[in-house]
Coordinates of C-alpha atoms in Angstrom, one line a residue:
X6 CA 3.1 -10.9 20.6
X7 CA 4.2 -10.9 17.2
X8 CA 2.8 -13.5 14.6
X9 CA 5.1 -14.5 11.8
X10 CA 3.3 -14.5 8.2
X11 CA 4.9 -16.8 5.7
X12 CA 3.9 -15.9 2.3
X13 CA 3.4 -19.5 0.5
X14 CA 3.7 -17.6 -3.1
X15 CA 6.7 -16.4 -5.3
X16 CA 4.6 -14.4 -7.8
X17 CA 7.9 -13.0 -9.6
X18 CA 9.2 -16.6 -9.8
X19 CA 8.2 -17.1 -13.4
X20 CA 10.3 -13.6 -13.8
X21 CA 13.2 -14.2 -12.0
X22 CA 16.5 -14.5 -14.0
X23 CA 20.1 -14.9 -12.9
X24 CA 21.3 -11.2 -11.7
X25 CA 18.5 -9.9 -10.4
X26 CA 18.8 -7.9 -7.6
X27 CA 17.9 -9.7 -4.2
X28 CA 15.4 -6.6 -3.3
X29 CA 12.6 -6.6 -5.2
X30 CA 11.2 -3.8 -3.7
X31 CA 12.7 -0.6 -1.7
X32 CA 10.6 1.7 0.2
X33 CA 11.4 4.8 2.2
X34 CA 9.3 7.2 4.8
X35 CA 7.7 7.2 8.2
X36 CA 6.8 4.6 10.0
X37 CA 3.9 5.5 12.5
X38 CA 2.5 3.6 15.5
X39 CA -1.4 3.8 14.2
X40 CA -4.0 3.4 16.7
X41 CA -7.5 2.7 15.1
X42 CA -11.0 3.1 16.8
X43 CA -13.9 1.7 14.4
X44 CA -17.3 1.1 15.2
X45 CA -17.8 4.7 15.8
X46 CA -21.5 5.9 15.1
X47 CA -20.8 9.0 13.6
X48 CA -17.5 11.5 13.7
X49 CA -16.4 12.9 17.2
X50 CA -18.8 15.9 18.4
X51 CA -16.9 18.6 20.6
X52 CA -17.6 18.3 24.1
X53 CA -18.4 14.9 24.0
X54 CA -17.1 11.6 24.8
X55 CA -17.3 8.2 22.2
X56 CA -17.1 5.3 22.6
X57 CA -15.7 2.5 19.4
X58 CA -17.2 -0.8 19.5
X59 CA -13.3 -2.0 18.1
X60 CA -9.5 -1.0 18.7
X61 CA -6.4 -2.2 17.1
X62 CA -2.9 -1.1 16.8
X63 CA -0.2 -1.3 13.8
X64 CA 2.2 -0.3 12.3
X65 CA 1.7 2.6 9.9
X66 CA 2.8 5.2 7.7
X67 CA 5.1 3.4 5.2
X68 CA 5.0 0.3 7.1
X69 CA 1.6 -0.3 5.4
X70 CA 3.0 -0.5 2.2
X71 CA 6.0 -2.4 3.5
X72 CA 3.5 -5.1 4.6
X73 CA 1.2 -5.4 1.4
X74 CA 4.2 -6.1 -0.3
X75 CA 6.0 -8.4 2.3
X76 CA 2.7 -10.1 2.4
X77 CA 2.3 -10.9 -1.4
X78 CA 5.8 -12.6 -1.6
X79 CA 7.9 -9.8 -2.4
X80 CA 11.6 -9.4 -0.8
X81 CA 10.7 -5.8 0.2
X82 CA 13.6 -3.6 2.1
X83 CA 12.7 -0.4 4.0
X84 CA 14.6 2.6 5.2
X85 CA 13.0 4.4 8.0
X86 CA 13.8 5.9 11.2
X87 CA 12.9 3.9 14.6
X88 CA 12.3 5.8 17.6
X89 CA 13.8 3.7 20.7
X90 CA 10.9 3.6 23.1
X91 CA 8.4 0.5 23.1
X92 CA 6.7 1.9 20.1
X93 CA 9.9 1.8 18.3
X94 CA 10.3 -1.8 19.4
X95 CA 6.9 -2.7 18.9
X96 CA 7.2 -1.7 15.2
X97 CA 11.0 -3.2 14.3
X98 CA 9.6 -6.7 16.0
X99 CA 6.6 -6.8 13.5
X100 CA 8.1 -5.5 10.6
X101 CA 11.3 -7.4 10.5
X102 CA 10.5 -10.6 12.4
X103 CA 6.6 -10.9 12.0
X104 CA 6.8 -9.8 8.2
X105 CA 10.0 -10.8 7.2
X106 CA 10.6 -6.7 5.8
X107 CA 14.3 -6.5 5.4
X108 CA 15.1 -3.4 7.9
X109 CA 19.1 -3.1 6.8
X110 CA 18.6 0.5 5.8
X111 CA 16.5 1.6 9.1
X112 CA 18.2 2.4 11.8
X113 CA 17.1 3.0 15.9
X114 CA 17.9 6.7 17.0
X115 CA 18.4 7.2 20.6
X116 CA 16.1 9.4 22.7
X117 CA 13.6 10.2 19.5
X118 CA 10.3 9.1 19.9
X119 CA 7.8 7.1 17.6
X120 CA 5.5 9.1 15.8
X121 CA 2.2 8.4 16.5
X122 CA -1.4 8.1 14.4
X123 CA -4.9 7.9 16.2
X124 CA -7.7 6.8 13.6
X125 CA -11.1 7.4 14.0
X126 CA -12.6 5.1 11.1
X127 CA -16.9 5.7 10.7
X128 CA -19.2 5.7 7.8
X129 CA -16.6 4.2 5.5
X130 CA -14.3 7.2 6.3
X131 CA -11.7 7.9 8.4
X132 CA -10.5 11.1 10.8
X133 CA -6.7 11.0 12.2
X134 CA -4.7 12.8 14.0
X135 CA -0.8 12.4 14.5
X136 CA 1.8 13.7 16.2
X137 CA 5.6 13.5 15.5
X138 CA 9.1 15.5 15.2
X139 CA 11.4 14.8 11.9
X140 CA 14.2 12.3 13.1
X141 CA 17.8 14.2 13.6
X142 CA 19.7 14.2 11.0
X143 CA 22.4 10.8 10.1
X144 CA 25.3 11.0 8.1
X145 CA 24.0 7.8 6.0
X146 CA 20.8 9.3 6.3
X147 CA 20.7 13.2 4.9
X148 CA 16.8 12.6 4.0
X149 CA 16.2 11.5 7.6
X150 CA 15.3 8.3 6.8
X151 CA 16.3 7.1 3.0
X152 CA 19.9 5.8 2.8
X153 CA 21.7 8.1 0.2
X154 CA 22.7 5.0 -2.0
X155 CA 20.1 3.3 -2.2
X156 CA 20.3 -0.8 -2.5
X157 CA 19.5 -2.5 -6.1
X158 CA 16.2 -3.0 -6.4
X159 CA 13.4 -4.5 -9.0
X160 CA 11.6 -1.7 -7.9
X161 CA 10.8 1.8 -5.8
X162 CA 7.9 2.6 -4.6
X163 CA 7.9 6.9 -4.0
X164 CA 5.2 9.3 -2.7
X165 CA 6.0 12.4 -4.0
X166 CA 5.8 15.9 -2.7
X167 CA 4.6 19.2 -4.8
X168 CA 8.1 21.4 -4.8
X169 CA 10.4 19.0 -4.0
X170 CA 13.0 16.3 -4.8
X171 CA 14.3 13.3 -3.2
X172 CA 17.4 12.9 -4.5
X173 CA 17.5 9.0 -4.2
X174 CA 14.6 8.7 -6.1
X175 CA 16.8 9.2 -9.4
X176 CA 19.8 7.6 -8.0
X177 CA 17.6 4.6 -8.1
X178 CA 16.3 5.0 -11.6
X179 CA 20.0 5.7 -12.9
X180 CA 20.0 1.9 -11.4
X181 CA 17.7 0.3 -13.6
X182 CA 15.0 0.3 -10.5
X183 CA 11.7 1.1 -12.0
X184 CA 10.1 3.9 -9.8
X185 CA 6.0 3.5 -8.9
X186 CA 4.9 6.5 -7.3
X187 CA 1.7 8.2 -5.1
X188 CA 1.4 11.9 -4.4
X189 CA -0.4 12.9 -1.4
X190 CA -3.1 16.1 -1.1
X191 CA -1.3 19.3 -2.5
X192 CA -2.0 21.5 0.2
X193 CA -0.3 24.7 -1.4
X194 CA -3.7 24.5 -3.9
X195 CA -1.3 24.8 -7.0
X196 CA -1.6 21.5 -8.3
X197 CA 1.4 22.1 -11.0
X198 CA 2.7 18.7 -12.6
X199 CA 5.9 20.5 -13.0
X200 CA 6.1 21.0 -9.1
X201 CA 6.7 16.9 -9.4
X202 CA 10.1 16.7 -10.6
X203 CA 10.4 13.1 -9.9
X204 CA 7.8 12.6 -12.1
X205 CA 10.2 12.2 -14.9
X206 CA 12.2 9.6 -13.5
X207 CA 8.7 7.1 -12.5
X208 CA 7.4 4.4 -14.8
X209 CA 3.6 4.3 -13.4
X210 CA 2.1 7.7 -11.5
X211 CA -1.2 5.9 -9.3
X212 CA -3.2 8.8 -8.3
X213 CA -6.2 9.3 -7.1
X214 CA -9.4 10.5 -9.6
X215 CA -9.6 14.2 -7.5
X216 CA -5.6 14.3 -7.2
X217 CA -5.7 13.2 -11.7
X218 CA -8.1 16.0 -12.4
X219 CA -6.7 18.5 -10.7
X220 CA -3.2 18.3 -11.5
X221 CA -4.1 18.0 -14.9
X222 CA -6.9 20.2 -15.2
X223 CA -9.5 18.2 -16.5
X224 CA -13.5 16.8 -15.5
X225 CA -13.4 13.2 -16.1
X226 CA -10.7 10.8 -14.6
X227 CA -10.3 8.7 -17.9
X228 CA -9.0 12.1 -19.6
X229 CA -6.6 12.7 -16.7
X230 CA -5.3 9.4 -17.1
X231 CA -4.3 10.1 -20.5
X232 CA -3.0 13.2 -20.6
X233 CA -0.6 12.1 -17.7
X234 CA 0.5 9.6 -19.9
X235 CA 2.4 12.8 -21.6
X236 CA 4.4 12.9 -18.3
X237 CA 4.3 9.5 -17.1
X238 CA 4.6 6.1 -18.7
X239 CA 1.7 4.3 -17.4
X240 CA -1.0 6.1 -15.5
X241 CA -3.5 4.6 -13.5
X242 CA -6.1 6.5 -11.8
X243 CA -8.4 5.1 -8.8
X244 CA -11.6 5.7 -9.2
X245 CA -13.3 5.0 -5.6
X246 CA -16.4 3.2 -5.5
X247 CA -16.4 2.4 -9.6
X248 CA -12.7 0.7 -9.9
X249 CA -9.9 1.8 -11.2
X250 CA -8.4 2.9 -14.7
X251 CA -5.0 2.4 -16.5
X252 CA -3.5 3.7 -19.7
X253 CA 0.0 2.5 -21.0
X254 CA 1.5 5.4 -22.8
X255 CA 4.0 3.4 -24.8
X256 CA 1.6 0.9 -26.3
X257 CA -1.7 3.1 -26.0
X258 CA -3.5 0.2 -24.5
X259 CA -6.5 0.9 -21.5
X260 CA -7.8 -1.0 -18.5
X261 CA -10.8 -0.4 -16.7
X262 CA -11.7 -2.5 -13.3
X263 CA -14.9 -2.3 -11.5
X264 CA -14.2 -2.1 -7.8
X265 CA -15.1 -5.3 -5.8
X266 CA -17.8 -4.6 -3.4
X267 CA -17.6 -5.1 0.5
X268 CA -18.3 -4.2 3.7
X269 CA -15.8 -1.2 5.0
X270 CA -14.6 -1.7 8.4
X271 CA -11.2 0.4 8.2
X272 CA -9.9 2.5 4.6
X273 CA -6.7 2.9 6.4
X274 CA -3.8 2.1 4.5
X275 CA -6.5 1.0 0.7
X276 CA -4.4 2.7 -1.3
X277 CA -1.1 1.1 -0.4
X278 CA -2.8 -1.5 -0.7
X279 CA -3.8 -1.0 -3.9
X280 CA -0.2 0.3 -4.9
X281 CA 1.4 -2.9 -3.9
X282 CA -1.4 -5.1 -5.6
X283 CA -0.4 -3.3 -8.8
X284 CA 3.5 -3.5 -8.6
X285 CA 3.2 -7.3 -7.6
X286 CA 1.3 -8.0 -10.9
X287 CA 3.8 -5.5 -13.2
X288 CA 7.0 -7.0 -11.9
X289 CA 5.3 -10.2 -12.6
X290 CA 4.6 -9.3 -15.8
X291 CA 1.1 -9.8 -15.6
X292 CA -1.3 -7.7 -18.5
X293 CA -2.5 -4.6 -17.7
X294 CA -6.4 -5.3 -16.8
X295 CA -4.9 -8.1 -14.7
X296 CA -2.6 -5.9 -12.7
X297 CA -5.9 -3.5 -11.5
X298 CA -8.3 -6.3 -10.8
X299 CA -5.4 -8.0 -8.5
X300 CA -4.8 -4.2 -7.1
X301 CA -8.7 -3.7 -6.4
X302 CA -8.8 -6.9 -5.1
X303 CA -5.8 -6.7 -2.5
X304 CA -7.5 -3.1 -1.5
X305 CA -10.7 -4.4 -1.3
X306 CA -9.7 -7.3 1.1
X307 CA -7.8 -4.5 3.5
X308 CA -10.8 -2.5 4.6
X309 CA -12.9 -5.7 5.7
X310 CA -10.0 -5.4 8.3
X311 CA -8.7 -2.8 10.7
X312 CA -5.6 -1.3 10.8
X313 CA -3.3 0.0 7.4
X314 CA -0.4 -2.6 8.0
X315 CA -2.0 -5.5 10.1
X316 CA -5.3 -5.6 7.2
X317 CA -3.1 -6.6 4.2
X318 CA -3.9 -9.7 2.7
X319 CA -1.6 -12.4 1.9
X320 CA -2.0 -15.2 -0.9
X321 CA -4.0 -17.2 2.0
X322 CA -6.8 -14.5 2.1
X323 CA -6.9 -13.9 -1.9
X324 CA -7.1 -17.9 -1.8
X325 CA -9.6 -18.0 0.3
X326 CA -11.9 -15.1 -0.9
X327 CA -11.1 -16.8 -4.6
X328 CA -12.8 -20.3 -3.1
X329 CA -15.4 -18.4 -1.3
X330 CA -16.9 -16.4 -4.2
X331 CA -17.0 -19.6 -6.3
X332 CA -19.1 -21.0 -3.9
X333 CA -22.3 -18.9 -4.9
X334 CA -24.3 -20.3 -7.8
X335 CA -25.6 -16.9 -8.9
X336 CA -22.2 -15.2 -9.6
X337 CA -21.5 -13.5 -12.6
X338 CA -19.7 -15.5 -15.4
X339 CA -17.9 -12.4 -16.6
X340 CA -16.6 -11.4 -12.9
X341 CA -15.2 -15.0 -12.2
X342 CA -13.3 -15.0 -15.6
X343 CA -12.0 -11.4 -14.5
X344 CA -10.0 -13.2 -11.7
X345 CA -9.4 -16.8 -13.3
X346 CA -6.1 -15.8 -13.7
X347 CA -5.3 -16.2 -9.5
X348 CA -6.4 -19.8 -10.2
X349 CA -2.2 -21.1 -11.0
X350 CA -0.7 -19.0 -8.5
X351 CA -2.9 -19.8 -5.0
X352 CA -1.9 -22.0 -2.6
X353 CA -4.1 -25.4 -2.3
X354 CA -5.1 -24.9 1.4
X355 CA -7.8 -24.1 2.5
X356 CA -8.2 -21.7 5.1
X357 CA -11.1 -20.5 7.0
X358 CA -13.6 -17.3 5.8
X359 CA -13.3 -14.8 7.0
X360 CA -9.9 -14.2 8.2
X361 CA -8.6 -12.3 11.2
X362 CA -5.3 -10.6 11.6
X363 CA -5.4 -7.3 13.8
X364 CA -4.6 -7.0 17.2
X365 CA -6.3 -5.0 19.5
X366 CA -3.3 -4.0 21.7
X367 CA 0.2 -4.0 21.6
X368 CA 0.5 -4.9 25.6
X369 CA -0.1 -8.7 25.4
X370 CA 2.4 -10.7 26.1
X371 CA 3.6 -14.4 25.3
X372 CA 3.0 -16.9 28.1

């Protein structure tokens, strides 16, 4: 069964000016059926059987960026392939009718089936393992998946791949759309910046701290975030367990968040997360230290949760983790000041703590 989520915020709204494009946000990629044990003792030993003391299944892949956005009040659009078999279905239901993702660009293909991602979440870390074929071809689709006109957007949010292009990537930039973008593990061990060639069309690069220092070939994270900045407008760098760390190129100004802490349940799907938190609060126009304590606040939120799509938190769960923390006479001054700036966005109700959103099967059905 699929729950609508209403988000009860419009964080662009003070932005919003006659003309704007009605997406504010276009996203292309797999979509993945994720299937997430946690409560596993320790990582999988061969020749034996575990058991997880939790289960839950989501949608993945780019759906989990899909979602963080949907959730924060964004008019996101995705283009992605849909197998037809219940996975398929499963996924199309919660995305377009459960999050309200705008699925005009995506498009069922007959006899292709879902891809698939099992999860193995323990000791704050995850194992996976997937399996999938690359969608046939589709004349409005040449990329398998991303439309080759993309529609007007605010924004694009890209992952990019060492070696290659995505041609849509500067269609959309030759639009006006500003282009965020990821970059997953460079498994070819070069780690050459000019390998990204989409890099010159992005306006924020949001890698990790090990993806930062290798590509730029440097031992401290802060230093990698600056020299991107000579390829790269903004660069922010994650930093794991100590924050995150921003520097704007054009203005030379820095931003440096401390990460919240929490209890891990799930990582799956942080760093979308984390990406989405910090488009929300640019294309908001929101200053730069604000934009990573909102983006290590969304991420931090996610794991308490399992499952990348179904963990992203909404304004009702940044409300309610905004009351709850207030709550504790011994906070810090200087950390409650960090987020006073939530204070005229969130929504007055009140809502339980904490809040539960996974599922832990698709098979229920509605009575």
């Amino acid at each position: 069964m699929v729950v609508p989520v209403q988000p009860t915020v419009d964080p662009l709204k003070a932005a919003r000016r006659a003309g704007d494009p009605d997406c504010d946000v276009y996203l292309t990629g797999t979509v993945f059926l994720d299937i997430i044990f946690t409560g596993l003792d320790s990582a999988p030993v061969r020749g034996t059987e575990s058991w997880a003391r939790g289960m839950g299944s989501s949608p993945g892949g780019v759906a989990n960026m899909a979602t963080a956005l949907a959730r924060l009040g964004l008019h996101t659009s995705l283009a992605a392939a849909f197998g037809d078999d219940h996975y398929g279905e499963y996924c199309w239901d919660a995305l377009e009718q459960g999050e309200g993702i705008d699925l005009t660009p995506s498009r069922t293909v007959p006899g292709w089936h879902s891809p698939v991602t099992v999860s193995m979440a323990y000791e704050g870390e995850r194992t996976m393992v997937s399996h999938g074929h690359e969608p046939p071809p589709d004349a409005d689709a040449p990329d398998g998946g991303a439309p080759s006109c993309p529609p007007r957007a605010r924004a694009a949010v890209a992952s990019l791949t060492p070696g290659t292009r995505a041609p849509w990537i500067a269609q959309a930039a030759r639009s006006g759309t500003r282009i965020f973008a990821d970059v997953g593990w460079d498994d070819t061990g070069r780690w050459d910046l000019a390998g990204l060639a989409d890099l010159e069309h992005c306006e924020a690069f949001l890698p990790n701290a090990e993806e930062a220092m290798r590509y730029t070939r440097t031992s401290c994270p802060r230093a990698a975030a600056r020299a991107l900045t000579e390829h790269v407008p903004l660069a922010v760098v994650t930093l794991g367990a100590e924050g995150a760390y921003a520097v704007d190129g054009r203005t030379g100004e820095t931003a440096e968040v401390p990460a919240i802490e929490v209890e891990a349940l799930d990582p799956t799907g942080a760093g979308d997360v984390f990406v989405a938190g910090f488009v929300t609060g640019t294309l908001a126009e929101w200053p730069l230290a604000d934009r990573l304590a909102f983006a290590g606040l969304t991420a931090a939120l996610s794991v308490q949760e399992f499952g990348g799509s179904l963990s992203a938190p909404g304004w009702a769960e940044v409300g309610a983790w905004w009351r709850r923390v207030r709550e504790f006479d011994d906070q810090d001054p200087l950390a409650l000041r960090r987020y006073a700036f939530l204070q005229s966005l969130l929504p007055a109700a009140a809502r339980p703590w904490p809040l539960r959103r996974a599922v832990p099967t698709i098979g229920f059905r509605s009575a």
